[in-house]
């Protein structure tokens, strides 16, 4: 058994069963090991950002990490944006980075780079293996770190792969139990909740389940408080039967207003809220100075145990959470725009669907409209680096082949990782892609105004940088060229028909939805 074979078998021993790959020369022995050993599914992506984004989406839905296989420093660099998103979302991932053979690294070849320097910025755990005899043990340690909701990066030199490892694979290492919040902190939070002051719980973390939402709903009813989720939740169970929960607005000014009257803010799995960017004359911290912010639980603490103990501590066991009912949305007619699109999606949304949202400005109404839709999971862009939606949908569909995945994707964002369509077709994944096509970097028009650049009036060159038409992108042709059936909708009626058809079939389909941009520059 060579080093690569012992590593693959070790990963399988440690319950890592999927590897999203974009390999090169240095990784060929690892690729060969995938053939010789059972238990590891390998999924090819044509760009490293697809690979890392798919590993993110997979882990969010599978509750365990996938591996990625990337080619040296440049391959890692191409994957970096979606590794960043995973790190910000507390999503586990195990990155295996091929490297030149140990004896070859002294030569300054074209692909030689500082892999550690690149990887450290997005890795909680990092190690370079230097011996085939150690690689299995190193792989087990990397898996152990990843299962702790961490980004683990293991560098695999080519000779470590091809040299013999007489010790073979390593067994699974024990996993670290989640930290439990102390009773002292539970009691402090309970005292705040029972104080009759204006209080909100802001909740985040790797996942907010429907069951957790119901516990939060009990606290809301028993203590007359507010419950709010982060602006971009990693994963949250929503729809009929889920508890009524607010969402923190994206715009800093709106977030400040949303939190203005609070005396207390209790953080459960969420960081203290701040503005996404800095803006002239707008505070970075969106809570008022007088607001007492108490951090009860960190993102990777045992949030189930924390919420259960908090419910007991305030005597909310018998309280009834206020939940959303399933109220089918009427089919829209007339113009296809952000609202009518949201209404159509909510109407046709199947039970247990997975919604991946990277629609930017077009999907603003979707959150509220889907409150009373069928039960679903919602995955958001946690780190702000665009190009997340399409590959995350790939990973979610690999993790949950029995559930329909619906990906809402902006036209500009789609072009960052458009190669995902090819992987969807190749793997025959059950994904409906909706391109929110307004031929604009519409969100940047908003940001141009909000930053006060050039007195909020883009000149011709600036306006050209915010416009992605000329030529207009033909997503139907792009999808067809990658093996996916596609159609175009420019009215609500057309969109209704095409979405119903896409949801009814098993497999990938794309709808190029032509929608008007929001006119943030209208008054300028």
Short mmCIF file of C-alpha atoms in Angstrom, two decimals:
data_model
loop_
_atom_site.label_atom_id
_atom_site.label_comp_id
_atom_site.label_asym_id
_atom_site.label_seq_id
_atom_site.Cartn_x
_atom_site.Cartn_y
_atom_site.Cartn_z
CA UNK A 1 0.00 0.00 0.00
CA UNK A 2 1.49 3.34 -1.00
CA UNK A 3 1.03 6.61 0.84
CA UNK A 4 -1.91 7.80 -1.26
CA UNK A 5 -3.77 4.52 -0.83
CA UNK A 6 -3.24 4.59 2.92
CA UNK A 7 -4.55 8.17 3.02
CA UNK A 8 -7.71 7.41 1.04
CA UNK A 9 -8.47 4.37 3.20
CA UNK A 10 -7.84 6.46 6.33
CA UNK A 11 -10.30 9.12 5.17
CA UNK A 12 -12.96 6.46 4.59
CA UNK A 13 -12.18 4.99 8.03
CA UNK A 14 -12.86 8.47 9.42
CA UNK A 15 -16.27 8.72 7.67
CA UNK A 16 -15.14 11.05 4.88
CA UNK A 17 -16.80 9.50 1.86
CA UNK A 18 -16.86 12.21 -0.83
CA UNK A 19 -13.92 13.95 -2.48
CA UNK A 20 -14.51 16.90 -4.82
CA UNK A 21 -11.51 17.03 -7.11
CA UNK A 22 -9.58 19.10 -9.62
CA UNK A 23 -6.27 17.21 -9.72
CA UNK A 24 -2.96 17.75 -11.49
CA UNK A 25 0.30 15.88 -12.00
CA UNK A 26 1.29 15.83 -8.31
CA UNK A 27 -1.98 14.19 -7.32
CA UNK A 28 -2.01 11.29 -9.81
CA UNK A 29 -1.24 8.61 -7.22
CA UNK A 30 -4.12 9.86 -5.07
CA UNK A 31 -6.36 9.71 -8.17
CA UNK A 32 -5.19 6.13 -8.83
CA UNK A 33 -5.95 5.21 -5.21
CA UNK A 34 -9.58 6.23 -5.72
CA UNK A 35 -9.84 3.35 -8.21
CA UNK A 36 -8.13 0.76 -6.08
CA UNK A 37 -10.04 1.36 -2.84
CA UNK A 38 -13.81 1.29 -2.23
CA UNK A 39 -15.85 3.74 -0.20
CA UNK A 40 -14.85 7.13 -1.62
CA UNK A 41 -17.05 8.90 -4.17
CA UNK A 42 -15.09 11.34 -6.31
CA UNK A 43 -16.76 14.27 -8.10
CA UNK A 44 -14.85 16.28 -10.69
CA UNK A 45 -15.09 20.05 -10.91
CA UNK A 46 -13.63 21.99 -13.83
CA UNK A 47 -12.53 24.86 -11.59
CA UNK A 48 -11.22 24.78 -8.04
CA UNK A 49 -13.82 27.28 -6.84
CA UNK A 50 -16.46 24.74 -7.86
CA UNK A 51 -14.64 22.07 -5.86
CA UNK A 52 -14.44 24.10 -2.64
CA UNK A 53 -17.97 25.51 -2.97
CA UNK A 54 -19.34 22.01 -3.51
CA UNK A 55 -17.52 20.76 -0.41
CA UNK A 56 -19.15 23.63 1.51
CA UNK A 57 -22.68 22.81 0.31
CA UNK A 58 -22.14 19.11 0.94
CA UNK A 59 -20.99 19.61 4.53
CA UNK A 60 -23.89 21.94 5.35
CA UNK A 61 -26.38 19.23 4.36
CA UNK A 62 -24.47 16.04 5.26
CA UNK A 63 -23.41 17.19 8.74
CA UNK A 64 -19.88 16.03 7.99
CA UNK A 65 -16.93 17.22 5.93
CA UNK A 66 -16.01 16.30 2.39
CA UNK A 67 -12.47 16.27 1.11
CA UNK A 68 -11.18 18.42 -1.70
CA UNK A 69 -8.23 17.52 -3.92
CA UNK A 70 -6.41 20.58 -5.29
CA UNK A 71 -3.28 21.07 -7.38
CA UNK A 72 -0.47 22.91 -5.59
CA UNK A 73 -0.61 26.56 -4.51
CA UNK A 74 -2.34 27.97 -7.62
CA UNK A 75 -5.11 25.36 -7.36
CA UNK A 76 -5.60 26.24 -3.71
CA UNK A 77 -5.63 29.93 -4.62
CA UNK A 78 -8.42 29.34 -7.14
CA UNK A 79 -10.44 27.60 -4.41
CA UNK A 80 -9.80 30.23 -1.77
CA UNK A 81 -12.99 32.35 -2.03
CA UNK A 82 -15.33 29.47 -1.28
CA UNK A 83 -13.05 28.09 1.43
CA UNK A 84 -13.32 31.56 2.96
CA UNK A 85 -17.14 31.33 2.79
CA UNK A 86 -17.05 27.93 4.50
CA UNK A 87 -14.78 29.21 7.26
CA UNK A 88 -17.06 32.18 7.94
CA UNK A 89 -20.02 29.81 8.10
CA UNK A 90 -18.36 27.36 10.53
CA UNK A 91 -18.54 24.68 7.83
CA UNK A 92 -16.08 21.76 7.99
CA UNK A 93 -13.79 20.94 5.07
CA UNK A 94 -10.64 18.86 4.55
CA UNK A 95 -8.43 20.22 1.79
CA UNK A 96 -5.75 17.93 0.36
CA UNK A 97 -3.21 20.00 -1.54
CA UNK A 98 -0.81 18.21 -3.83
CA UNK A 99 2.78 19.41 -3.70
CA UNK A 100 6.00 18.75 -5.58
CA UNK A 101 8.01 15.79 -4.34
CA UNK A 102 10.02 16.71 -1.26
CA UNK A 103 13.35 16.50 -3.11
CA UNK A 104 12.00 18.57 -6.01
CA UNK A 105 10.87 21.53 -3.93
CA UNK A 106 14.36 23.05 -3.89
CA UNK A 107 13.99 23.90 -7.57
CA UNK A 108 12.03 27.03 -8.44
CA UNK A 109 9.68 25.38 -10.95
CA UNK A 110 6.80 27.36 -12.49
CA UNK A 111 4.22 25.95 -10.05
CA UNK A 112 6.34 26.29 -6.91
CA UNK A 113 4.63 28.54 -4.35
CA UNK A 114 4.21 29.18 -0.64
CA UNK A 115 1.32 26.81 -0.01
CA UNK A 116 1.42 27.33 3.73
CA UNK A 117 1.27 31.10 3.31
CA UNK A 118 -1.77 30.76 1.06
CA UNK A 119 -3.52 28.18 3.22
CA UNK A 120 -3.03 29.69 6.67
CA UNK A 121 -5.47 32.56 6.04
CA UNK A 122 -8.40 30.15 5.58
CA UNK A 123 -7.30 27.14 7.67
CA UNK A 124 -7.83 26.38 11.33
CA UNK A 125 -5.53 23.33 11.05
CA UNK A 126 -2.56 23.01 8.71
CA UNK A 127 0.10 20.35 8.22
CA UNK A 128 2.57 19.26 5.53
CA UNK A 129 3.22 15.52 5.52
CA UNK A 130 6.88 14.62 4.94
CA UNK A 131 6.80 10.83 4.91
CA UNK A 132 4.64 8.08 3.45
CA UNK A 133 4.90 6.28 6.78
CA UNK A 134 3.21 9.26 8.50
CA UNK A 135 0.59 10.23 5.93
CA UNK A 136 -2.19 7.98 7.27
CA UNK A 137 -1.75 9.32 10.79
CA UNK A 138 -1.65 12.86 9.41
CA UNK A 139 -4.84 12.20 7.45
CA UNK A 140 -6.63 10.93 10.55
CA UNK A 141 -5.63 14.06 12.46
CA UNK A 142 -6.83 16.25 9.58
CA UNK A 143 -10.19 14.45 9.58
CA UNK A 144 -10.47 14.84 13.34
CA UNK A 145 -9.91 18.59 13.00
CA UNK A 146 -12.41 18.91 10.17
CA UNK A 147 -15.12 17.11 12.13
CA UNK A 148 -14.76 19.86 14.72
CA UNK A 149 -16.32 22.29 12.18
CA UNK A 150 -12.87 23.43 11.10
CA UNK A 151 -11.07 23.95 7.81
CA UNK A 152 -8.24 21.41 7.80
CA UNK A 153 -5.53 21.62 5.13
CA UNK A 154 -3.15 18.74 4.53
CA UNK A 155 -0.30 19.15 2.05
CA UNK A 156 0.57 15.92 0.21
CA UNK A 157 3.96 15.86 -1.61
CA UNK A 158 4.06 13.61 -4.65
CA UNK A 159 6.69 11.23 -3.25
CA UNK A 160 4.74 10.88 -0.01
CA UNK A 161 1.92 9.61 -2.24
CA UNK A 162 3.93 7.15 -4.29
CA UNK A 163 6.32 5.80 -1.66
CA UNK A 164 5.40 2.63 0.19
CA UNK A 165 3.63 2.84 3.53
CA UNK A 166 4.09 -0.53 5.24
CA UNK A 167 1.99 0.62 8.19
CA UNK A 168 -1.13 0.96 6.02
CA UNK A 169 -4.14 3.08 6.88
CA UNK A 170 -4.97 4.61 10.24
CA UNK A 171 -8.18 4.02 12.22
CA UNK A 172 -10.70 6.70 13.07
CA UNK A 173 -9.67 9.08 15.81
CA UNK A 174 -12.14 10.00 18.58
CA UNK A 175 -14.11 13.17 17.92
CA UNK A 176 -14.14 16.06 20.34
CA UNK A 177 -17.45 16.55 22.13
CA UNK A 178 -19.09 19.92 21.70
CA UNK A 179 -18.55 22.33 24.56
CA UNK A 180 -21.56 22.74 26.82
CA UNK A 181 -22.45 26.22 28.00
CA UNK A 182 -21.96 26.55 31.75
CA UNK A 183 -24.95 26.71 34.05
CA UNK A 184 -23.58 30.01 35.38
CA UNK A 185 -23.89 31.59 31.93
CA UNK A 186 -27.33 30.00 31.44
CA UNK A 187 -28.45 31.60 34.70
CA UNK A 188 -27.10 35.01 33.66
CA UNK A 189 -28.98 34.80 30.35
CA UNK A 190 -32.15 33.63 32.12
CA UNK A 191 -31.93 36.61 34.46
CA UNK A 192 -31.71 38.94 31.47
CA UNK A 193 -34.66 37.26 29.77
CA UNK A 194 -36.82 37.57 32.88
CA UNK A 195 -35.90 41.22 33.49
CA UNK A 196 -38.78 42.70 31.45
CA UNK A 197 -36.23 44.84 29.59
CA UNK A 198 -36.27 45.06 25.79
CA UNK A 199 -34.28 41.96 24.82
CA UNK A 200 -33.41 40.07 21.66
CA UNK A 201 -31.68 36.75 21.07
CA UNK A 202 -29.50 36.78 17.94
CA UNK A 203 -28.89 33.22 16.80
CA UNK A 204 -26.36 31.78 14.36
CA UNK A 205 -23.92 28.88 14.06
CA UNK A 206 -23.48 26.03 11.58
CA UNK A 207 -27.20 25.25 11.52
CA UNK A 208 -30.46 26.47 13.02
CA UNK A 209 -32.81 23.51 12.98
CA UNK A 210 -36.59 23.67 13.12
CA UNK A 211 -36.38 22.08 16.60
CA UNK A 212 -34.00 24.80 17.79
CA UNK A 213 -36.31 27.42 16.32
CA UNK A 214 -39.21 26.00 18.32
CA UNK A 215 -37.16 26.23 21.54
CA UNK A 216 -36.38 29.84 20.68
CA UNK A 217 -40.08 30.35 20.02
CA UNK A 218 -40.86 29.11 23.54
CA UNK A 219 -38.45 31.70 24.95
CA UNK A 220 -40.07 34.40 22.80
CA UNK A 221 -43.56 33.59 24.08
CA UNK A 222 -42.63 33.06 27.72
CA UNK A 223 -40.37 36.12 28.08
CA UNK A 224 -41.89 38.55 25.55
CA UNK A 225 -38.59 38.94 23.74
CA UNK A 226 -37.53 39.07 20.10
CA UNK A 227 -35.72 36.31 18.20
CA UNK A 228 -33.52 37.18 15.24
CA UNK A 229 -31.27 35.19 12.92
CA UNK A 230 -28.04 36.41 11.33
CA UNK A 231 -28.29 38.19 7.98
CA UNK A 232 -26.71 35.25 6.14
CA UNK A 233 -27.40 32.01 8.02
CA UNK A 234 -25.28 28.98 7.16
CA UNK A 235 -28.30 26.69 7.20
CA UNK A 236 -31.74 27.24 8.66
CA UNK A 237 -34.88 25.13 8.64
CA UNK A 238 -37.78 27.28 7.45
CA UNK A 239 -41.34 27.22 6.18
CA UNK A 240 -44.53 25.66 7.53
CA UNK A 241 -44.17 24.47 11.11
CA UNK A 242 -41.07 26.54 11.83
CA UNK A 243 -41.05 29.23 14.50
CA UNK A 244 -41.48 32.88 13.62
CA UNK A 245 -38.00 34.41 13.58
CA UNK A 246 -36.83 37.84 12.41
CA UNK A 247 -33.82 38.29 10.15
CA UNK A 248 -31.20 40.97 10.70
CA UNK A 249 -31.27 43.38 7.73
CA UNK A 250 -28.24 43.58 5.46
CA UNK A 251 -28.07 47.37 5.18
CA UNK A 252 -26.32 48.89 8.19
CA UNK A 253 -28.82 51.73 8.51
CA UNK A 254 -31.70 49.25 8.57
CA UNK A 255 -29.87 46.98 11.02
CA UNK A 256 -29.27 49.94 13.34
CA UNK A 257 -32.98 50.76 13.25
CA UNK A 258 -33.88 47.10 13.77
CA UNK A 259 -31.85 46.98 16.99
CA UNK A 260 -32.35 50.57 18.15
CA UNK A 261 -34.69 49.95 21.09
CA UNK A 262 -32.80 47.03 22.63
CA UNK A 263 -31.60 47.07 26.21
CA UNK A 264 -30.09 43.59 25.92
CA UNK A 265 -28.79 41.43 23.09
CA UNK A 266 -28.01 37.77 23.85
CA UNK A 267 -25.77 36.04 21.32
CA UNK A 268 -26.27 32.31 20.74
CA UNK A 269 -23.89 31.01 18.08
CA UNK A 270 -23.65 34.43 16.46
CA UNK A 271 -21.03 37.19 16.66
CA UNK A 272 -21.94 40.66 17.82
CA UNK A 273 -23.51 42.37 14.77
CA UNK A 274 -21.57 44.95 12.77
CA UNK A 275 -21.97 46.63 9.41
CA UNK A 276 -20.95 44.46 6.44
CA UNK A 277 -18.81 47.35 5.13
CA UNK A 278 -17.75 50.76 6.38
CA UNK A 279 -19.70 53.75 5.06
CA UNK A 280 -19.17 57.47 5.57
CA UNK A 281 -21.02 58.71 8.66
CA UNK A 282 -22.49 55.28 9.46
CA UNK A 283 -21.42 53.44 12.65
CA UNK A 284 -19.65 50.11 12.20
CA UNK A 285 -21.30 48.67 15.33
CA UNK A 286 -25.04 48.46 14.75
CA UNK A 287 -26.16 48.12 18.39
CA UNK A 288 -26.63 51.20 20.55
CA UNK A 289 -23.96 52.00 23.15
CA UNK A 290 -26.43 51.48 25.97
CA UNK A 291 -27.29 47.94 24.78
CA UNK A 292 -25.84 45.19 26.97
CA UNK A 293 -24.43 42.49 24.66
CA UNK A 294 -24.03 39.10 26.34
CA UNK A 295 -22.37 36.23 24.44
CA UNK A 296 -23.97 33.07 25.79
CA UNK A 297 -22.74 30.47 23.28
CA UNK A 298 -20.14 30.30 20.54
CA UNK A 299 -20.95 28.94 17.09
CA UNK A 300 -19.52 25.47 17.72
CA UNK A 301 -20.86 25.03 21.25
CA UNK A 302 -23.66 22.54 21.89
CA UNK A 303 -26.52 24.84 20.95
CA UNK A 304 -29.22 22.19 21.43
CA UNK A 305 -28.16 21.69 25.04
CA UNK A 306 -27.84 25.45 25.56
CA UNK A 307 -31.36 26.18 24.33
CA UNK A 308 -32.91 23.28 26.24
CA UNK A 309 -31.29 24.43 29.50
CA UNK A 310 -32.29 28.03 28.85
CA UNK A 311 -35.92 27.04 28.31
CA UNK A 312 -35.88 25.18 31.64
CA UNK A 313 -34.13 28.06 33.42
CA UNK A 314 -36.85 30.58 32.49
CA UNK A 315 -39.71 28.13 32.99
CA UNK A 316 -40.75 28.14 29.33
CA UNK A 317 -41.28 24.36 29.04
CA UNK A 318 -45.02 24.64 28.50
CA UNK A 319 -44.94 27.74 26.31
CA UNK A 320 -46.16 27.39 22.73
CA UNK A 321 -44.00 28.77 19.96
CA UNK A 322 -45.73 30.88 17.35
CA UNK A 323 -45.19 29.05 14.05
CA UNK A 324 -45.76 29.70 10.37
CA UNK A 325 -48.68 27.87 8.76
CA UNK A 326 -48.58 26.49 5.24
CA UNK A 327 -50.40 29.10 3.18
CA UNK A 328 -50.00 28.33 -0.54
CA UNK A 329 -49.05 31.46 -2.44
CA UNK A 330 -51.27 32.43 -5.35
CA UNK A 331 -49.60 32.19 -8.72
CA UNK A 332 -48.47 35.62 -9.95
CA UNK A 333 -49.33 37.08 -13.33
CA UNK A 334 -47.98 39.91 -15.44
CA UNK A 335 -44.42 41.15 -15.09
CA UNK A 336 -41.63 38.87 -13.97
CA UNK A 337 -39.79 40.68 -11.20
CA UNK A 338 -38.25 39.94 -7.82
CA UNK A 339 -41.65 39.72 -6.08
CA UNK A 340 -43.50 37.64 -8.67
CA UNK A 341 -40.51 35.30 -8.91
CA UNK A 342 -40.55 34.83 -5.13
CA UNK A 343 -44.30 34.15 -5.18
CA UNK A 344 -43.92 31.50 -7.87
CA UNK A 345 -41.05 29.79 -6.04
CA UNK A 346 -43.03 29.72 -2.78
CA UNK A 347 -46.06 28.30 -4.63
CA UNK A 348 -44.20 25.40 -6.28
CA UNK A 349 -41.62 24.72 -3.56
CA UNK A 350 -41.73 20.99 -2.77
CA UNK A 351 -41.53 19.58 0.75
CA UNK A 352 -37.98 19.32 2.10
CA UNK A 353 -36.49 21.33 -0.74
CA UNK A 354 -33.08 22.94 -0.29
CA UNK A 355 -32.90 26.62 -1.29
CA UNK A 356 -29.44 27.96 -2.07
CA UNK A 357 -29.58 31.75 -2.22
CA UNK A 358 -27.06 33.86 -4.09
CA UNK A 359 -29.60 35.97 -5.93
CA UNK A 360 -28.37 39.24 -4.37
CA UNK A 361 -30.87 42.06 -4.99
CA UNK A 362 -33.38 39.92 -6.90
CA UNK A 363 -34.07 37.56 -4.01
CA UNK A 364 -34.66 40.25 -1.38
CA UNK A 365 -38.43 39.45 -1.15
CA UNK A 366 -37.93 35.68 -1.16
CA UNK A 367 -37.19 35.25 2.56
CA UNK A 368 -40.48 36.73 3.73
CA UNK A 369 -42.57 35.18 0.95
CA UNK A 370 -41.21 31.71 1.82
CA UNK A 371 -42.15 31.98 5.50
CA UNK A 372 -45.36 30.06 4.84
CA UNK A 373 -44.07 27.84 2.04
CA UNK A 374 -43.47 24.11 2.39
CA UNK A 375 -40.79 23.06 4.88
CA UNK A 376 -37.33 23.68 3.45
CA UNK A 377 -33.69 24.37 4.30
CA UNK A 378 -32.13 27.70 3.35
CA UNK A 379 -28.39 28.05 2.64
CA UNK A 380 -26.93 31.57 2.42
CA UNK A 381 -23.68 33.18 1.33
CA UNK A 382 -21.89 33.33 4.68
CA UNK A 383 -18.58 34.93 3.73
CA UNK A 384 -19.66 37.41 1.07
CA UNK A 385 -17.34 36.02 -1.65
CA UNK A 386 -19.53 35.54 -4.71
CA UNK A 387 -19.49 32.40 -6.82
CA UNK A 388 -20.93 30.30 -3.97
CA UNK A 389 -24.42 29.40 -5.16
CA UNK A 390 -23.92 27.05 -8.11
CA UNK A 391 -21.20 24.89 -6.51
CA UNK A 392 -22.96 24.84 -3.13
CA UNK A 393 -26.01 23.48 -4.94
CA UNK A 394 -23.81 20.73 -6.40
CA UNK A 395 -22.60 19.74 -2.95
CA UNK A 396 -26.08 19.88 -1.40
CA UNK A 397 -27.46 17.64 -4.15
CA UNK A 398 -24.63 15.12 -3.68
CA UNK A 399 -25.34 15.06 0.07
CA UNK A 400 -29.14 14.79 -0.32
CA UNK A 401 -29.98 13.03 -3.60
CA UNK A 402 -33.60 12.50 -2.50
CA UNK A 403 -34.28 16.23 -2.06
CA UNK A 404 -34.88 18.88 -4.72
CA UNK A 405 -32.27 21.64 -4.72
CA UNK A 406 -33.26 25.06 -6.02
CA UNK A 407 -30.41 27.48 -6.65
CA UNK A 408 -31.16 31.19 -6.94
CA UNK A 409 -28.16 32.71 -8.69
CA UNK A 410 -27.34 36.22 -9.85
CA UNK A 411 -26.15 36.57 -13.42
CA UNK A 412 -22.86 38.19 -12.43
CA UNK A 413 -22.22 35.75 -9.59
CA UNK A 414 -22.98 32.80 -11.85
CA UNK A 415 -20.05 33.59 -14.12
CA UNK A 416 -17.57 33.10 -11.26
CA UNK A 417 -18.29 29.36 -11.07
CA UNK A 418 -20.38 28.65 -14.17
CA UNK A 419 -18.43 25.40 -14.64
CA UNK A 420 -20.70 23.98 -11.91
CA UNK A 421 -23.33 23.38 -14.59
CA UNK A 422 -21.09 20.79 -16.22
CA UNK A 423 -20.72 18.90 -12.94
CA UNK A 424 -24.49 19.03 -12.39
CA UNK A 425 -25.03 17.46 -15.81
CA UNK A 426 -22.27 14.88 -15.43
CA UNK A 427 -23.56 13.70 -12.04
CA UNK A 428 -27.24 14.09 -13.07
CA UNK A 429 -27.95 16.08 -9.91
CA UNK A 430 -31.52 17.06 -9.05
CA UNK A 431 -31.02 20.83 -9.19
CA UNK A 432 -33.18 23.59 -10.60
CA UNK A 433 -31.01 26.63 -11.32
CA UNK A 434 -32.73 30.00 -11.59
CA UNK A 435 -30.53 32.72 -13.04
CA UNK A 436 -31.72 36.11 -11.81
CA UNK A 437 -30.74 37.89 -15.00
CA UNK A 438 -30.93 41.68 -14.78
CA UNK A 439 -27.75 42.31 -16.79
CA UNK A 440 -26.34 44.38 -13.94
CA UNK A 441 -24.05 44.21 -11.00
CA UNK A 442 -27.13 45.64 -9.33
CA UNK A 443 -25.82 45.30 -5.80
CA UNK A 444 -22.82 47.42 -6.77
CA UNK A 445 -25.10 50.19 -8.00
CA UNK A 446 -26.58 50.21 -4.51
CA UNK A 447 -23.13 50.24 -2.93
CA UNK A 448 -21.96 53.04 -5.21
CA UNK A 449 -24.77 55.21 -3.87
CA UNK A 450 -24.29 54.16 -0.25
CA UNK A 451 -20.53 54.81 -0.20
CA UNK A 452 -21.10 58.31 -1.55
CA UNK A 453 -18.62 57.76 -4.38
CA UNK A 454 -18.52 60.71 -6.81
CA UNK A 455 -21.50 62.29 -5.05
CA UNK A 456 -23.50 59.11 -5.73
CA UNK A 457 -23.47 59.74 -9.50
CA UNK A 458 -21.44 57.24 -11.55
CA UNK A 459 -19.86 58.72 -14.65
CA UNK A 460 -19.74 56.81 -17.95
CA UNK A 461 -16.69 54.70 -17.03
CA UNK A 462 -18.01 53.90 -13.58
CA UNK A 463 -21.46 53.05 -14.95
CA UNK A 464 -19.83 50.72 -17.45
CA UNK A 465 -18.21 48.79 -14.59
CA UNK A 466 -21.64 48.17 -13.04
CA UNK A 467 -23.26 46.95 -16.27
CA UNK A 468 -22.66 43.38 -17.47
CA UNK A 469 -24.55 43.65 -20.74
CA UNK A 470 -22.98 44.41 -24.12
CA UNK A 471 -22.93 41.58 -24.97
CA UNK A 472 -25.79 40.08 -22.98
CA UNK A 473 -24.98 36.62 -21.64
CA UNK A 474 -27.11 33.83 -23.06
CA UNK A 475 -27.49 31.41 -20.18
CA UNK A 476 -29.70 29.08 -22.20
CA UNK A 477 -26.88 28.54 -24.69
CA UNK A 478 -24.29 28.33 -21.92
CA UNK A 479 -26.32 25.68 -20.08
CA UNK A 480 -27.00 23.70 -23.25
CA UNK A 481 -23.31 23.75 -24.05
CA UNK A 482 -22.63 22.12 -20.67
CA UNK A 483 -25.29 19.46 -21.07
CA UNK A 484 -28.20 21.00 -19.17
CA UNK A 485 -31.71 21.62 -20.49
CA UNK A 486 -32.56 25.29 -20.22
CA UNK A 487 -35.32 27.78 -21.00
CA UNK A 488 -35.87 31.49 -20.76
CA UNK A 489 -38.71 33.29 -18.96
CA UNK A 490 -39.55 36.97 -19.32
CA UNK A 491 -43.09 36.96 -17.89
CA UNK A 492 -44.55 35.56 -14.70
CA UNK A 493 -46.68 33.12 -16.71
CA UNK A 494 -43.65 31.75 -18.53
CA UNK A 495 -41.72 31.45 -15.29
CA UNK A 496 -44.59 29.62 -13.56
CA UNK A 497 -44.78 27.05 -16.34
CA UNK A 498 -41.03 26.51 -16.58
CA UNK A 499 -40.53 26.25 -12.81
CA UNK A 500 -43.34 23.73 -12.47
CA UNK A 501 -41.75 21.65 -15.23
CA UNK A 502 -38.25 21.89 -13.71
CA UNK A 503 -39.45 20.80 -10.28
CA UNK A 504 -41.41 17.89 -11.75
CA UNK A 505 -38.39 16.33 -13.47
CA UNK A 506 -35.57 14.50 -11.74
CA UNK A 507 -32.29 16.04 -12.82
CA UNK A 508 -30.71 19.40 -13.60
CA UNK A 509 -32.53 22.20 -15.39
CA UNK A 510 -31.85 25.93 -15.74
CA UNK A 511 -34.26 28.85 -16.10
CA UNK A 512 -32.84 32.11 -17.41
CA UNK A 513 -35.21 34.53 -15.66
CA UNK A 514 -35.14 37.99 -17.23
CA UNK A 515 -35.95 40.45 -14.46
CA UNK A 516 -35.65 44.24 -14.21
CA UNK A 517 -32.91 45.61 -11.97
CA UNK A 518 -33.80 47.61 -8.90
CA UNK A 519 -33.19 51.22 -9.88
CA UNK A 520 -31.01 52.50 -7.06
CA UNK A 521 -29.75 55.34 -9.27
CA UNK A 522 -33.21 56.57 -10.28
CA UNK A 523 -33.16 59.70 -8.14
CA UNK A 524 -29.54 60.53 -8.88
#
